[in-house]
């Protein structure tokens, strides 16, 4: 973990820098996992832009043979015509691709690449912001959330972060009140923002 020992975890409005640090630390943990198993050569960490990738490389220092890159600008991908081919060249056939906080259009490009012929890729989404969308969400994030099973998810819930929603693989979604740990909701299907809000109000 970067920096000094963090204070007690409290929900707050994070700055862009703090948000990126959280994304970077999570990605760094995955790189360390591959490093311990001497398998970084098969990993590509893909940030939402090149600037973030540059900062991550400088912060981490030693990340083995992992490829740490950022998505090219949207205009560049449009100019190159074939966004799938452009993305494939960027990843250089790494079988494990960790996409860090990708935007909706970037998720779409990754989905198209994963469906392309002769492409063998295991896509790992880190802090992709696809969970607990509103019922009226119509973009690809909702489709990705429906099609994927989170290994681990935790987020604050409620207008003041008084609730905690969590899930680990092969377990149900659980919403609890942070003050006393009282369970407010449990279900096998991922709750929408509206379901979470209603459960918080009823408590």
CSV table of C-alpha atoms in Angstrom, one decimal:
chain,number,residue,atom,x,y,z
A,1,UNK,CA,0.0,0.0,0.0
A,2,UNK,CA,1.4,3.4,-1.0
A,3,UNK,CA,1.9,6.2,1.5
A,4,UNK,CA,1.4,6.2,5.3
A,5,UNK,CA,-0.9,4.0,7.2
A,6,UNK,CA,-4.4,5.0,6.3
A,7,UNK,CA,-6.9,6.4,8.8
A,8,UNK,CA,-10.1,4.6,9.7
A,9,UNK,CA,-12.1,3.8,6.5
A,10,UNK,CA,-14.8,6.4,6.1
A,11,UNK,CA,-17.0,7.2,3.0
A,12,UNK,CA,-16.1,10.5,1.5
A,13,UNK,CA,-15.9,12.3,-1.8
A,14,UNK,CA,-12.5,11.3,-3.1
A,15,UNK,CA,-10.4,13.5,-5.3
A,16,UNK,CA,-9.4,12.2,-8.8
A,17,UNK,CA,-5.9,11.6,-7.4
A,18,UNK,CA,-7.2,9.5,-4.5
A,19,UNK,CA,-9.5,7.5,-6.8
A,20,UNK,CA,-6.6,6.8,-9.1
A,21,UNK,CA,-4.3,5.8,-6.2
A,22,UNK,CA,-7.0,3.2,-5.1
A,23,UNK,CA,-7.1,1.8,-8.7
A,24,UNK,CA,-3.3,1.7,-8.9
A,25,UNK,CA,-2.9,0.0,-5.5
A,26,UNK,CA,-5.4,-2.7,-6.5
A,27,UNK,CA,-3.6,-3.3,-9.8
A,28,UNK,CA,-0.3,-3.3,-8.0
A,29,UNK,CA,-1.6,-6.1,-5.7
A,30,UNK,CA,-2.4,-8.2,-8.8
A,31,UNK,CA,1.0,-7.6,-10.3
A,32,UNK,CA,2.6,-8.7,-7.0
A,33,UNK,CA,0.5,-11.9,-7.2
A,34,UNK,CA,1.8,-12.7,-10.6
A,35,UNK,CA,5.3,-11.7,-9.5
A,36,UNK,CA,5.3,-14.2,-6.7
A,37,UNK,CA,4.4,-17.0,-9.1
A,38,UNK,CA,7.0,-15.8,-11.6
A,39,UNK,CA,4.3,-15.3,-14.2
A,40,UNK,CA,4.4,-11.6,-15.0
A,41,UNK,CA,5.5,-12.3,-18.6
A,42,UNK,CA,1.9,-13.4,-19.2
A,43,UNK,CA,0.2,-10.3,-17.7
A,44,UNK,CA,-0.8,-7.0,-19.3
A,45,UNK,CA,-2.1,-4.2,-17.0
A,46,UNK,CA,-4.2,-1.8,-19.1
A,47,UNK,CA,-5.1,1.5,-17.5
A,48,UNK,CA,-7.8,3.9,-18.9
A,49,UNK,CA,-5.1,6.2,-20.3
A,50,UNK,CA,-1.4,6.4,-20.9
A,51,UNK,CA,-0.7,9.0,-18.2
A,52,UNK,CA,-2.0,6.6,-15.5
A,53,UNK,CA,0.1,3.8,-16.9
A,54,UNK,CA,3.2,6.0,-16.8
A,55,UNK,CA,2.6,7.0,-13.2
A,56,UNK,CA,2.0,3.3,-12.2
A,57,UNK,CA,5.3,2.2,-13.8
A,58,UNK,CA,7.2,4.9,-11.9
A,59,UNK,CA,5.5,4.2,-8.6
A,60,UNK,CA,5.9,0.4,-8.8
A,61,UNK,CA,9.5,0.4,-10.0
A,62,UNK,CA,9.9,-3.4,-10.3
A,63,UNK,CA,7.0,-5.1,-11.9
A,64,UNK,CA,8.8,-8.0,-13.5
A,65,UNK,CA,8.0,-8.6,-17.2
A,66,UNK,CA,4.4,-7.4,-17.0
A,67,UNK,CA,3.3,-5.1,-19.7
A,68,UNK,CA,1.9,-1.9,-18.2
A,69,UNK,CA,0.2,0.3,-20.7
A,70,UNK,CA,-2.8,2.7,-21.2
A,71,UNK,CA,-5.6,2.8,-23.7
A,72,UNK,CA,-4.8,5.1,-26.6
A,73,UNK,CA,-6.9,8.2,-26.9
A,74,UNK,CA,-10.4,7.6,-28.4
A,75,UNK,CA,-9.6,9.8,-31.4
A,76,UNK,CA,-6.5,7.8,-32.2
A,77,UNK,CA,-8.4,4.5,-32.1
A,78,UNK,CA,-11.0,6.0,-34.4
A,79,UNK,CA,-8.4,7.2,-36.9
A,80,UNK,CA,-6.7,3.8,-37.0
A,81,UNK,CA,-10.1,2.3,-38.1
A,82,UNK,CA,-9.8,-1.2,-36.6
A,83,UNK,CA,-10.0,-0.6,-32.8
A,84,UNK,CA,-9.8,-4.4,-32.2
A,85,UNK,CA,-6.6,-4.8,-34.2
A,86,UNK,CA,-5.1,-1.7,-32.5
A,87,UNK,CA,-5.9,-3.0,-29.1
A,88,UNK,CA,-4.6,-6.5,-29.9
A,89,UNK,CA,-1.3,-5.0,-30.9
A,90,UNK,CA,-1.1,-3.0,-27.7
A,91,UNK,CA,-1.6,-6.1,-25.5
A,92,UNK,CA,0.9,-8.1,-27.5
A,93,UNK,CA,-0.8,-11.5,-27.0
A,94,UNK,CA,-0.6,-11.5,-23.2
A,95,UNK,CA,-3.2,-14.1,-22.1
A,96,UNK,CA,-4.0,-12.3,-18.8
A,97,UNK,CA,-5.3,-8.7,-19.3
A,98,UNK,CA,-6.2,-6.6,-16.2
A,99,UNK,CA,-8.3,-3.6,-17.3
A,100,UNK,CA,-8.1,-0.9,-14.6
A,101,UNK,CA,-11.2,1.3,-14.3
A,102,UNK,CA,-12.1,1.2,-18.0
A,103,UNK,CA,-14.6,3.5,-19.5
A,104,UNK,CA,-17.8,2.2,-21.2
A,105,UNK,CA,-16.3,2.6,-24.7
A,106,UNK,CA,-13.2,0.8,-23.6
A,107,UNK,CA,-15.2,-2.0,-22.2
A,108,UNK,CA,-16.9,-2.3,-25.5
A,109,UNK,CA,-13.5,-2.5,-27.3
A,110,UNK,CA,-12.3,-5.2,-24.9
A,111,UNK,CA,-15.5,-7.2,-25.4
A,112,UNK,CA,-15.1,-7.1,-29.2
A,113,UNK,CA,-11.5,-8.2,-28.8
A,114,UNK,CA,-12.4,-11.1,-26.5
A,115,UNK,CA,-14.9,-12.3,-29.1
A,116,UNK,CA,-12.5,-12.0,-32.1
A,117,UNK,CA,-11.3,-15.2,-33.8
A,118,UNK,CA,-8.1,-16.7,-32.6
A,119,UNK,CA,-7.9,-14.4,-29.5
A,120,UNK,CA,-7.3,-16.2,-26.3
A,121,UNK,CA,-7.5,-13.8,-23.4
A,122,UNK,CA,-8.7,-13.9,-19.8
A,123,UNK,CA,-10.0,-10.5,-19.0
A,124,UNK,CA,-9.8,-9.3,-15.4
A,125,UNK,CA,-11.7,-6.1,-14.5
A,126,UNK,CA,-10.4,-4.1,-11.6
A,127,UNK,CA,-12.6,-1.3,-10.2
A,128,UNK,CA,-14.6,-1.2,-13.4
A,129,UNK,CA,-17.6,0.6,-11.9
A,130,UNK,CA,-20.1,-1.7,-13.4
A,131,UNK,CA,-21.9,-2.8,-10.3
A,132,UNK,CA,-25.2,-1.7,-8.8
A,133,UNK,CA,-26.2,0.5,-11.7
A,134,UNK,CA,-29.6,2.1,-11.9
A,135,UNK,CA,-32.5,0.1,-13.4
A,136,UNK,CA,-32.5,2.5,-16.4
A,137,UNK,CA,-28.9,2.0,-17.2
A,138,UNK,CA,-28.6,0.9,-20.9
A,139,UNK,CA,-24.9,1.0,-21.7
A,140,UNK,CA,-22.4,-1.9,-21.8
A,141,UNK,CA,-21.6,-1.7,-18.1
A,142,UNK,CA,-25.0,-3.3,-17.2
A,143,UNK,CA,-24.3,-6.1,-19.7
A,144,UNK,CA,-20.8,-6.7,-18.3
A,145,UNK,CA,-22.2,-6.8,-14.8
A,146,UNK,CA,-24.8,-9.4,-15.8
A,147,UNK,CA,-22.3,-11.6,-17.6
A,148,UNK,CA,-19.6,-11.6,-15.0
A,149,UNK,CA,-19.3,-12.9,-11.5
A,150,UNK,CA,-17.3,-10.7,-9.1
A,151,UNK,CA,-14.5,-12.4,-7.2
A,152,UNK,CA,-14.9,-9.7,-4.5
A,153,UNK,CA,-17.1,-6.6,-4.3
A,154,UNK,CA,-17.5,-4.1,-1.5
A,155,UNK,CA,-19.0,-0.6,-1.5
A,156,UNK,CA,-20.6,1.9,0.8
A,157,UNK,CA,-24.4,2.2,0.5
A,158,UNK,CA,-26.9,4.9,1.5
A,159,UNK,CA,-26.7,8.7,1.2
A,160,UNK,CA,-24.1,9.0,4.0
A,161,UNK,CA,-22.4,5.6,3.5
A,162,UNK,CA,-24.2,4.1,6.5
A,163,UNK,CA,-24.6,0.8,4.8
A,164,UNK,CA,-22.1,-1.7,3.3
A,165,UNK,CA,-22.8,-4.0,0.4
A,166,UNK,CA,-20.5,-6.9,-0.2
A,167,UNK,CA,-20.1,-10.2,-2.0
A,168,UNK,CA,-17.4,-12.8,-2.6
A,169,UNK,CA,-17.3,-15.5,-5.2
A,170,UNK,CA,-20.0,-18.2,-4.7
A,171,UNK,CA,-21.8,-16.3,-2.0
A,172,UNK,CA,-24.9,-14.1,-2.0
A,173,UNK,CA,-25.0,-10.3,-2.1
A,174,UNK,CA,-25.4,-8.9,1.4
A,175,UNK,CA,-26.3,-5.5,2.6
A,176,UNK,CA,-25.6,-4.6,6.3
A,177,UNK,CA,-25.8,-1.5,8.4
A,178,UNK,CA,-22.3,-0.4,9.3
A,179,UNK,CA,-23.2,0.9,12.8
A,180,UNK,CA,-24.2,-2.5,14.2
A,181,UNK,CA,-23.7,-5.0,11.4
A,182,UNK,CA,-27.4,-5.7,11.1
A,183,UNK,CA,-28.2,-7.5,7.9
A,184,UNK,CA,-30.7,-5.5,5.8
A,185,UNK,CA,-30.9,-7.5,2.6
A,186,UNK,CA,-29.6,-10.6,1.0
A,187,UNK,CA,-30.0,-12.1,-2.4
A,188,UNK,CA,-28.5,-14.1,-5.2
A,189,UNK,CA,-29.0,-11.5,-7.8
A,190,UNK,CA,-27.1,-8.2,-7.8
A,191,UNK,CA,-29.3,-5.5,-6.4
A,192,UNK,CA,-30.0,-2.3,-8.3
A,193,UNK,CA,-29.3,1.1,-6.8
A,194,UNK,CA,-33.1,1.3,-6.1
A,195,UNK,CA,-33.2,-2.0,-4.3
A,196,UNK,CA,-30.4,-0.9,-2.0
A,197,UNK,CA,-31.9,2.5,-1.3
A,198,UNK,CA,-35.3,0.9,-0.4
A,199,UNK,CA,-33.7,-1.6,1.9
A,200,UNK,CA,-31.8,1.2,3.7
A,201,UNK,CA,-35.0,3.2,4.1
A,202,UNK,CA,-36.9,0.3,5.5
A,203,UNK,CA,-34.3,-0.2,8.2
